[in-house]
Short mmCIF file of C-alpha atoms and ligand atoms in Angstrom, two decimals:
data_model
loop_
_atom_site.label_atom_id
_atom_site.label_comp_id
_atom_site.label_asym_id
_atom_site.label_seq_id
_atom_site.Cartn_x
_atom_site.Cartn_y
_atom_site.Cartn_z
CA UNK N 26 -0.09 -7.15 92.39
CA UNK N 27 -2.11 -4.85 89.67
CA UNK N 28 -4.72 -6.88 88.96
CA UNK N 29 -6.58 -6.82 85.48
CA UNK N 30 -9.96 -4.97 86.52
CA UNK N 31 -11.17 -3.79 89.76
CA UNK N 32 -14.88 -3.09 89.41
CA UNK N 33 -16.09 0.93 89.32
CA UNK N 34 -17.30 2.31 92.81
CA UNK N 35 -17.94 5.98 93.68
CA UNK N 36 -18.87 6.41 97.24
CA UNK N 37 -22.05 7.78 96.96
CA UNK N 38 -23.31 4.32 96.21
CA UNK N 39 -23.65 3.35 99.46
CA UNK N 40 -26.14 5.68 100.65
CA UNK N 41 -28.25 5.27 97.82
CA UNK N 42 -28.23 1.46 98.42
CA UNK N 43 -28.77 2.08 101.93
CA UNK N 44 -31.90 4.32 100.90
CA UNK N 45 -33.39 1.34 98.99
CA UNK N 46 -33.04 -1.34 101.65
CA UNK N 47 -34.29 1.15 104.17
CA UNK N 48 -37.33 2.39 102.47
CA UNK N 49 -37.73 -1.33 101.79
CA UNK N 50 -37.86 -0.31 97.87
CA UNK N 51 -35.78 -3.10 96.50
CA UNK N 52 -37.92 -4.70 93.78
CA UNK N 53 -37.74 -3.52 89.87
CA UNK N 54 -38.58 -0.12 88.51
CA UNK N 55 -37.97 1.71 91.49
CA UNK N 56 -36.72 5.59 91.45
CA UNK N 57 -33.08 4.50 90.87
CA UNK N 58 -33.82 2.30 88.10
CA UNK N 59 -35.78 5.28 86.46
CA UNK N 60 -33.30 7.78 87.25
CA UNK N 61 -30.74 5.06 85.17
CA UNK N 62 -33.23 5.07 81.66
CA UNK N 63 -33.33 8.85 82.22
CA UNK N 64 -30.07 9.91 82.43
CA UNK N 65 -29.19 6.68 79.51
CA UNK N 66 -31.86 8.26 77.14
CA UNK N 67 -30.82 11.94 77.54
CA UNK N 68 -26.74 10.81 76.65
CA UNK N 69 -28.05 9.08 73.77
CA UNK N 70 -30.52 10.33 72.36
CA UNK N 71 -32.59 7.02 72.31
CA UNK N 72 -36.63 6.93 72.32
CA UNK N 73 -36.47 4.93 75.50
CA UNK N 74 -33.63 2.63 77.41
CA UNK N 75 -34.29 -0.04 79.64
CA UNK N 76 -32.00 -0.98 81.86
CA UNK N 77 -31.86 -5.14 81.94
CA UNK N 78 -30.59 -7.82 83.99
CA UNK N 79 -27.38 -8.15 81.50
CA UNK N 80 -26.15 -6.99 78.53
CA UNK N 81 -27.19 -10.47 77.09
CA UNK N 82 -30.91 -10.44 78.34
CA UNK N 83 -30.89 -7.27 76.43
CA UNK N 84 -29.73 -8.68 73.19
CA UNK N 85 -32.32 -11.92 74.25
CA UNK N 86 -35.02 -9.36 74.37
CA UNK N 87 -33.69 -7.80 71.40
CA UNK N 88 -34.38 -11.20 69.57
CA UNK N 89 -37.87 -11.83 70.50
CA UNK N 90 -38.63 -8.27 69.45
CA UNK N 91 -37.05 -8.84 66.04
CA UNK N 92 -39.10 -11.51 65.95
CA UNK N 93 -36.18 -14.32 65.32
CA UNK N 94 -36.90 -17.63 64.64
CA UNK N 95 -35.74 -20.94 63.39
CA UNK N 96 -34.11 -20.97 59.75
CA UNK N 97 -33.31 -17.74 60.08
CA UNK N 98 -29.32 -16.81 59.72
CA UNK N 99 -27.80 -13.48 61.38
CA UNK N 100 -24.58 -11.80 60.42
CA UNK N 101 -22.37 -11.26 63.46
CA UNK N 102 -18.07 -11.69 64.12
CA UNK N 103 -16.60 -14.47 65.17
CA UNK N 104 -14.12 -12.53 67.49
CA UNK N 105 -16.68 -11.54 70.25
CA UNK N 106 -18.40 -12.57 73.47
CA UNK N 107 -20.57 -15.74 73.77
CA UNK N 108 -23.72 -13.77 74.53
CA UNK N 109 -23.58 -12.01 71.26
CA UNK N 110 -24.64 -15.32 69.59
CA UNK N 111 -26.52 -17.08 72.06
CA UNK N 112 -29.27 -15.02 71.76
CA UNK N 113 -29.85 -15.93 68.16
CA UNK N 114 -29.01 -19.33 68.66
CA UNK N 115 -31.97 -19.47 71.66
CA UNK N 116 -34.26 -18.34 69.24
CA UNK N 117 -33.02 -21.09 66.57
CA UNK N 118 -31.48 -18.79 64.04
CA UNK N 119 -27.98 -19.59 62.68
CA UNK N 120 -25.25 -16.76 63.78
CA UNK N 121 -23.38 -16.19 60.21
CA UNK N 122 -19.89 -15.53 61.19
CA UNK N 123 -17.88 -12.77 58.79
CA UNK N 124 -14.04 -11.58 58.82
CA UNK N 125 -12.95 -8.65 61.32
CA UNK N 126 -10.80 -5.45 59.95
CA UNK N 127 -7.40 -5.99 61.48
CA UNK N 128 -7.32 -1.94 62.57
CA UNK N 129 -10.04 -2.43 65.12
CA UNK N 130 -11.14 -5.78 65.63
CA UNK N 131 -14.67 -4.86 64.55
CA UNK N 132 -16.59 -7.07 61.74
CA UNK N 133 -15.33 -6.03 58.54
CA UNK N 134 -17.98 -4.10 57.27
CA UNK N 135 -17.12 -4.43 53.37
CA UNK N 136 -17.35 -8.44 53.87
CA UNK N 137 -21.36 -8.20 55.31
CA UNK N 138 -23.02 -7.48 52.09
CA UNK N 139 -21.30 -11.21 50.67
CA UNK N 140 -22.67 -13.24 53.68
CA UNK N 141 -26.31 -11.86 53.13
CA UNK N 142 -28.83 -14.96 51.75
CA UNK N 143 -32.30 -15.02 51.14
CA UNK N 144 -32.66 -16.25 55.01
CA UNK N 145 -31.19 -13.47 56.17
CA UNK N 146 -32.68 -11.33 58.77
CA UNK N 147 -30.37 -8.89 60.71
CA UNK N 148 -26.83 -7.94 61.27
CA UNK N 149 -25.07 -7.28 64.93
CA UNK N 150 -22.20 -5.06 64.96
CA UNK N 151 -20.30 -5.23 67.68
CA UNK N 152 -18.43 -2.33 69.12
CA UNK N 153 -15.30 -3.67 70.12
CA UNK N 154 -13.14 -2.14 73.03
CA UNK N 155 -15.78 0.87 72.63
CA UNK N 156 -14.32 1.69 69.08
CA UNK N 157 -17.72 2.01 66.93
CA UNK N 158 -17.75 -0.47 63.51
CA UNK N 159 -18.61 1.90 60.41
CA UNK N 160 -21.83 1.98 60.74
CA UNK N 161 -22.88 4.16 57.72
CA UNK N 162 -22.17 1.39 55.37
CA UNK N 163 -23.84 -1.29 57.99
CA UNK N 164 -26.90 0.71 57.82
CA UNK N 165 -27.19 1.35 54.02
CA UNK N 166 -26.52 -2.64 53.96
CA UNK N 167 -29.38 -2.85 56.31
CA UNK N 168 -31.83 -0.57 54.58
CA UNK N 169 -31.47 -2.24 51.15
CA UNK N 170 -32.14 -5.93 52.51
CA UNK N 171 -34.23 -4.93 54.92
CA UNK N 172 -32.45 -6.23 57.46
CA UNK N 173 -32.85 -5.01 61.05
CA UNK N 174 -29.50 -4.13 63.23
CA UNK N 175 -28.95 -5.15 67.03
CA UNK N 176 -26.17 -3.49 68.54
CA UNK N 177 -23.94 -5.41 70.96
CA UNK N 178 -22.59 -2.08 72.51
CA UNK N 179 -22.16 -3.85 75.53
CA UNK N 180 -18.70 -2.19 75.68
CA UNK N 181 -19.53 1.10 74.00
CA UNK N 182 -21.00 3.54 76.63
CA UNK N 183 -20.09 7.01 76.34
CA UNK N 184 -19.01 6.31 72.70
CA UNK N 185 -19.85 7.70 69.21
CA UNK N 186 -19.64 7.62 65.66
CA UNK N 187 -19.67 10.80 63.67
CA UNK N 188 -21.13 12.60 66.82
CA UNK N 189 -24.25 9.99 67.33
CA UNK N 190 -24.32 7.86 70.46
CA UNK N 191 -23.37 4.05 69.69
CA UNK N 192 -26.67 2.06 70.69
CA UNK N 193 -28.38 4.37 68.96
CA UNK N 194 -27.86 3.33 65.13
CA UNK N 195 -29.67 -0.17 64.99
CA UNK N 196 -33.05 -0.98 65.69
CA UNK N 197 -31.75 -1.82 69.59
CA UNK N 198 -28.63 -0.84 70.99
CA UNK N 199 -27.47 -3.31 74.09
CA UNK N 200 -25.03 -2.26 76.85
CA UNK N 201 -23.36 -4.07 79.68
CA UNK N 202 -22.94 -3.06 82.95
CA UNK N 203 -21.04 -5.99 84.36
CA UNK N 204 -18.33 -5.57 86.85
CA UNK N 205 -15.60 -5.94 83.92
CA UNK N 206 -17.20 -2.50 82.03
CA UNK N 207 -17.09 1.43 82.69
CA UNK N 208 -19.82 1.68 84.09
CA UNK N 209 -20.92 -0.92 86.49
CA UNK N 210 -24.09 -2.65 88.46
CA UNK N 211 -22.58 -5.92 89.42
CA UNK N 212 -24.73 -8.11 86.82
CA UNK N 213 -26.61 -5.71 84.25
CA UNK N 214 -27.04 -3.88 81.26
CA UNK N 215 -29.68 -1.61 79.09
CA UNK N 216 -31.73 -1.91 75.98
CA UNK N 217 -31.85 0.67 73.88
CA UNK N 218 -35.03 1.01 71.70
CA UNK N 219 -34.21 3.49 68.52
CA UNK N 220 -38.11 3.68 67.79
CA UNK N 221 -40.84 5.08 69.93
CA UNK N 222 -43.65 2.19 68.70
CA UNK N 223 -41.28 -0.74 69.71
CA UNK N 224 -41.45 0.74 73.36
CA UNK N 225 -44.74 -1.11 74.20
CA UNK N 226 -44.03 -4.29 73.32
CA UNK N 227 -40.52 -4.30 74.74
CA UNK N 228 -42.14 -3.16 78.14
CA UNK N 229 -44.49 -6.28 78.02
CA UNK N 230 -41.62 -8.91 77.21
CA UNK N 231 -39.51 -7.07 79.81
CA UNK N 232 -42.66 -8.27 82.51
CA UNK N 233 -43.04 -11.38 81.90
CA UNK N 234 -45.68 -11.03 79.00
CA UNK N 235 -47.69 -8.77 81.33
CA UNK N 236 -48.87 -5.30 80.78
CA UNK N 237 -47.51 -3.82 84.24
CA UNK N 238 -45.82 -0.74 83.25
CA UNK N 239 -49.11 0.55 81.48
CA UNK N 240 -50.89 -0.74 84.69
CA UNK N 241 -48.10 1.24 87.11
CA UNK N 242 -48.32 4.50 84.76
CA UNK N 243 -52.31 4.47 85.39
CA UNK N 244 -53.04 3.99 82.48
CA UNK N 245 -55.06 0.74 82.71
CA UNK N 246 -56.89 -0.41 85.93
CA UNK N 247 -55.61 -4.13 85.77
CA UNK N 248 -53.14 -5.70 84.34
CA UNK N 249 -53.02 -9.15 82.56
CA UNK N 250 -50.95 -11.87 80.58
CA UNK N 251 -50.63 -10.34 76.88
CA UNK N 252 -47.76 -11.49 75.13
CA UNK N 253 -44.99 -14.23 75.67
CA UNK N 254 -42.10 -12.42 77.73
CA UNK N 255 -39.54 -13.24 80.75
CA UNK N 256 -38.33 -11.29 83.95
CA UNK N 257 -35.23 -8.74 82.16
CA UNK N 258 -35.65 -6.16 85.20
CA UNK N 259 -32.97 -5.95 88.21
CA UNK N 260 -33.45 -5.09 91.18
CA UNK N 261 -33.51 -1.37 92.23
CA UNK N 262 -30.42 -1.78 94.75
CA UNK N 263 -28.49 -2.62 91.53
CA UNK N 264 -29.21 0.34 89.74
CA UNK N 265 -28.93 2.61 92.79
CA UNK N 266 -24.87 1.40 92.66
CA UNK N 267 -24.95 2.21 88.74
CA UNK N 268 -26.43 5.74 89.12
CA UNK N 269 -24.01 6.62 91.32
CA UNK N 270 -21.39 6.07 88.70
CA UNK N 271 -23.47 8.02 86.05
CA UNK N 272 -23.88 10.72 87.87
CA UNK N 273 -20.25 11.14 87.45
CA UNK N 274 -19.84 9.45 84.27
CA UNK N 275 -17.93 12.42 82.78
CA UNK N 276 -15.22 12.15 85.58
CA UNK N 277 -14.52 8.06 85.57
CA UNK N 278 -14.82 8.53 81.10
CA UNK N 279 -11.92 11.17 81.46
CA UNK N 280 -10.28 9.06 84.06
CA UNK N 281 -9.81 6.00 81.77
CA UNK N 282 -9.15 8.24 78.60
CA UNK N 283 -5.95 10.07 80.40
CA UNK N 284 -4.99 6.60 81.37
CA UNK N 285 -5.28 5.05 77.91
CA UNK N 286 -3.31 7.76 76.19
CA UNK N 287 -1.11 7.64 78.81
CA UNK N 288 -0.45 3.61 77.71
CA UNK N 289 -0.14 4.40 73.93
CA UNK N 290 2.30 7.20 74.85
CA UNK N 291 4.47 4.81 76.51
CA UNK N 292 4.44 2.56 74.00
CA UNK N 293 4.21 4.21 70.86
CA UNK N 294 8.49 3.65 70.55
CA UNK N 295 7.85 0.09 71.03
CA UNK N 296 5.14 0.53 68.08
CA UNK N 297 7.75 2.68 65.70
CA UNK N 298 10.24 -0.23 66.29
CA UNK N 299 8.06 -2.84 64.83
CA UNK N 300 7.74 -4.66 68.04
CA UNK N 301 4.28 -4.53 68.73
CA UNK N 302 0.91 -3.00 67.20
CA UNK N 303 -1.25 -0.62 69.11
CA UNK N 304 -5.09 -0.11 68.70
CA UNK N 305 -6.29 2.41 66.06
CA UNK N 306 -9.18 4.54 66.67
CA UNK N 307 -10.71 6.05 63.18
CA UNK N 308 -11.40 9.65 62.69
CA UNK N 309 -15.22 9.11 62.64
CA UNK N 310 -14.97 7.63 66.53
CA UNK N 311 -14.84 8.32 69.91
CA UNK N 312 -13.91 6.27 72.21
CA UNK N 313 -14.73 5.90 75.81
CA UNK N 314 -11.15 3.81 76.89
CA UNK N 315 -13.12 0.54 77.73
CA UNK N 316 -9.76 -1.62 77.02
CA UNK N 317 -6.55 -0.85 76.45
CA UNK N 318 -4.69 -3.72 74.01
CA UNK N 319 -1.81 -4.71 72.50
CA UNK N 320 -0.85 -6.85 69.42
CA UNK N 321 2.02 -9.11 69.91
CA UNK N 322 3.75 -10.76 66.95
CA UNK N 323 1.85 -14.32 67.44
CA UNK N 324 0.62 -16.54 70.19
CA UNK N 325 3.85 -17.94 71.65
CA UNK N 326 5.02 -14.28 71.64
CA UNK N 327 2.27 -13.53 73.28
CA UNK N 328 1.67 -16.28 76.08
CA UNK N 329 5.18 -15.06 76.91
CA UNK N 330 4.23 -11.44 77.72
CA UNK N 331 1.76 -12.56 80.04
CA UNK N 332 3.51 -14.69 81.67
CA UNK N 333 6.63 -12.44 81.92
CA UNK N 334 4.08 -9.57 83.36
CA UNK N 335 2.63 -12.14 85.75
CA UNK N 336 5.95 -13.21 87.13
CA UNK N 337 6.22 -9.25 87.36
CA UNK N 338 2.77 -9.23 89.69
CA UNK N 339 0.72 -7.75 86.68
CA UNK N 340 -2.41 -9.71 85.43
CA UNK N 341 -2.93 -9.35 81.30
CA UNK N 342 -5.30 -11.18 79.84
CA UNK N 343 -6.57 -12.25 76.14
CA UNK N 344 -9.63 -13.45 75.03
CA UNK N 345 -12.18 -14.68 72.13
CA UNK N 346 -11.57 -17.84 71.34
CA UNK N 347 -13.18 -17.14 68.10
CA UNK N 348 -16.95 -18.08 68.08
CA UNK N 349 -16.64 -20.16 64.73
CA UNK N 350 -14.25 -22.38 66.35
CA UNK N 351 -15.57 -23.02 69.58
CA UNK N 352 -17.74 -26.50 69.91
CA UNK N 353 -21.05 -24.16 70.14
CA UNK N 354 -20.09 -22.01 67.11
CA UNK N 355 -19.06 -25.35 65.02
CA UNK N 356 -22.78 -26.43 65.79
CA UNK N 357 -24.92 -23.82 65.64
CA UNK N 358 -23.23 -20.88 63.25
CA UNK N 359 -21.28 -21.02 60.26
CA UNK N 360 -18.28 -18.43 58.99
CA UNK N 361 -19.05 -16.90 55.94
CA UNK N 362 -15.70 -16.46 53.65
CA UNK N 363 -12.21 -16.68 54.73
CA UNK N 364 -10.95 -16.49 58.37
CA UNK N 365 -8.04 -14.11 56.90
CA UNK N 366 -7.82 -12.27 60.27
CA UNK N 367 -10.47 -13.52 63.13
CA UNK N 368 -8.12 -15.90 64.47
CA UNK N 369 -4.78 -14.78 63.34
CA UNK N 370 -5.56 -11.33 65.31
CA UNK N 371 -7.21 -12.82 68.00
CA UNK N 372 -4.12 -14.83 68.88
CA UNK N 373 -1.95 -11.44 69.12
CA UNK N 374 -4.00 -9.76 71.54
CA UNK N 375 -3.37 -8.87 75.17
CA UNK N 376 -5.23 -6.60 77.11
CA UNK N 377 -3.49 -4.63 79.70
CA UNK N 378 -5.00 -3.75 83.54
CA UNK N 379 -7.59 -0.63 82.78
CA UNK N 380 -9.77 0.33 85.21
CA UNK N 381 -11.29 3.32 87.07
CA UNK N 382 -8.82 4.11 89.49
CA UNK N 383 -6.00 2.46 87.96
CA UNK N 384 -3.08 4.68 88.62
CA UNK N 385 -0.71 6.71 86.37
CA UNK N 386 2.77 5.54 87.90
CA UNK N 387 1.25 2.07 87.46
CA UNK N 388 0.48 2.64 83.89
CA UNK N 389 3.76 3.30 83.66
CA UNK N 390 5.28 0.60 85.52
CA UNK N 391 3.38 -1.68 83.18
CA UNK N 392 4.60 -0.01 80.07
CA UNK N 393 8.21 -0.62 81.88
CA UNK N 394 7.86 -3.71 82.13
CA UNK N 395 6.56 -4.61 78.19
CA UNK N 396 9.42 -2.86 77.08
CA UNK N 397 11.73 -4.73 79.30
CA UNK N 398 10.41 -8.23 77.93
CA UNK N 399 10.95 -6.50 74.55
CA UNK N 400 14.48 -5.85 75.53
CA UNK N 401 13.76 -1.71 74.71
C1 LIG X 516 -19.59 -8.02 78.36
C2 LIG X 516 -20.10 -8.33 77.00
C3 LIG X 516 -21.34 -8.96 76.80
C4 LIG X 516 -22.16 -9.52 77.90
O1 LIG X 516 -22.54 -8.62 78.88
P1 LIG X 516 -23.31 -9.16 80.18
O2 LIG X 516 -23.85 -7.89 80.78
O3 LIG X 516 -22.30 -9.83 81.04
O4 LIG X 516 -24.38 -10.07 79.74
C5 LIG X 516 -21.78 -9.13 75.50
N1 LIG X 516 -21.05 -8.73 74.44
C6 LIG X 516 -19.85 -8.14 74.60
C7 LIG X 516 -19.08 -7.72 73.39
C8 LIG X 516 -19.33 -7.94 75.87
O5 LIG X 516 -18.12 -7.37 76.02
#
């Protein structure tokens, strides 16, 4: 069987786990955790990175430092993850749904400017399958409406656009490290803060309203309830399993780059033929191999495949049910303009097994057997 994901592990980990539990330093902002918002901040270039409990307490956090609130409407897709929304919709704000590009799945970026009211408040890009949304026009959009930008680049680690780290762009930049990304802590993810005078305040929501990390840097003598806030920090064994991965983040990137050209190699024929449609990555990107997908011609077509794969002991999935359209979405967001490709596109999709340590011969047993169900 080749499953779809098998979670990231180098072996290091263990030791540095095992250094945690025995120097009974377990709790939040430990050395590993630090070591994480380091090595984050010096890839991207951000003012300061915290890493978070998930990718969607970071985008939670995001929203109480953008200050959301009822009545207020932000721009987002309708093809994405759950979390991308939910953290608006905590707040009370109404997610504003626009039209993806076909090419890359990412909000259409020429549709935003349409969907913007007078209630309007912020726009999320999200970076789908680590491909970055073209973000020049999102930020001149933002800058003239003075609108800020969260960035769900929960998938987009070790990404850019036009040489600048994706996270890095919007206000805050959010990424994931759950089990199903490159880069891994079990349950996890970082906020990226773009500027250095939102760092403060980010800190205190981060501990529970409190003032602790001034308090722990010595730089006040007790520390107190000053703002409202939550518990966003994980626990240090967590981020001792993640650093272990970043230390060799270069290595696992390359590893699921050779392994997604390797895919689009293999299948490119298949492409020429008409048969299917293969992701595009623009010029202004690159990409860290988060997913590797397919487009079928429609959704029987499609359940097919997978089930033809599955019979063959090879697990592809799909996914978004597109926000607007879910009960939730219907209740709490509406979709600005026509659906002309959110749920047509979303129907086509399969995503194939990618993972650190995914093989090449099974790459191409894979692409052997989507060409046999295509009869190629
Ligand atoms: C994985 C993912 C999330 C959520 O990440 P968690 O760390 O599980 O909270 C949010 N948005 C997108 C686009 C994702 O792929």
């Amino acid at each position: 069987m080749i499953n779809f994901n098998v979670p990231p592990y180098v072996e290091t980990a263990a030791g540095y786990i095992q250094e945690c539990v025995q120097n009974q330093k377990i709790c939040g902002d430990g050395a590993y955790t630090k070591k994480c918002n380091e090595w984050i901040e010096q890839k991207t270039g951000t003012a300061k990175c915290l890493l978070t409990t998930s990718c969607t307490h970071a985008t939670e956090m995001a929203a109480l430092l953008a200050e959301v609130g009822p009545g207020d409407e932000v721009i987002m897709p309708s093809y994405t993850f759950v979390s991308t929304a939910d953290a608006f919709v905590l707040r009370g704000a109404t997610p504003v749904f626009v039209d993806i590009r076909p090419d890359t799945m990412n909000i259409d970026e020429t549709k935003i400017e349409a969907a913007v009211t007078e209630r309007t408040k912020g726009i999320v890009p999200v970076h789908y399958a680590g491909v970055a949304c073209e973000m020049d026009t999102i930020m001149d959009i933002a800058e003239r409406y003075h609108l800020w930008v969260i960035e769900d680049a929960a998938q987009g680690i070790m990404s850019t656009y036009k040489g600048k780290a994706l996270g890095t762009f919007g206000d805050y930049g959010c990424f994931s490290f759950h089990e199903t990304k490159n880069y891994s802590m079990g349950e996890g993810g970082a906020l990226l803060i773009r500027d250095e005078e939102k760092i403060e305040d980010a800190e205190i929501i981060r501990e529970k309203g409190t003032n602790r990390s001034k308090y722990f840097r010595g730089q006040i003598d007790k520390y107190t309830w000053v703002n409202y806030g939550s518990s966003y920090l994980p626990s240090d064994m967590n981020a001792a399993y993640l650093y272990a991965q970043l230390e060799v983040a270069d290595r696992i990137n390359e590893a699921r780059i050779a392994l997604w050209n390797r895919y689009y190699k293999n299948l490119e024929t298949l492409a020429q033929k008409g048969k299917i449609v293969l992701p595009v990555i623009p010029g202004n990107c690159v990409h860290n191999a988060h997913m590797f997908y397919l487009k079928a011609a429609e959704i029987e077509e499609r359940s097919a495949l997978i089930a033809y794969l599955k019979e063959n002991e090879i697990l592809a999935v799909f996914h978004y049910i597109p926000l607007h359209s879910s009960p939730a979405g219907q209740k709490y967001g509406r979709f600005h303009g026509e659906d002309v490709y959110t749920t047509k596109e979303s129907e086509r999709l399969v995503r194939l097994p990618m993972y650190y340590g995914l093989t090449a011969a099974q790459v191409d047993h894979i692409c052997d057997k989507v060409k046999e169900f295509y009869g190629c």
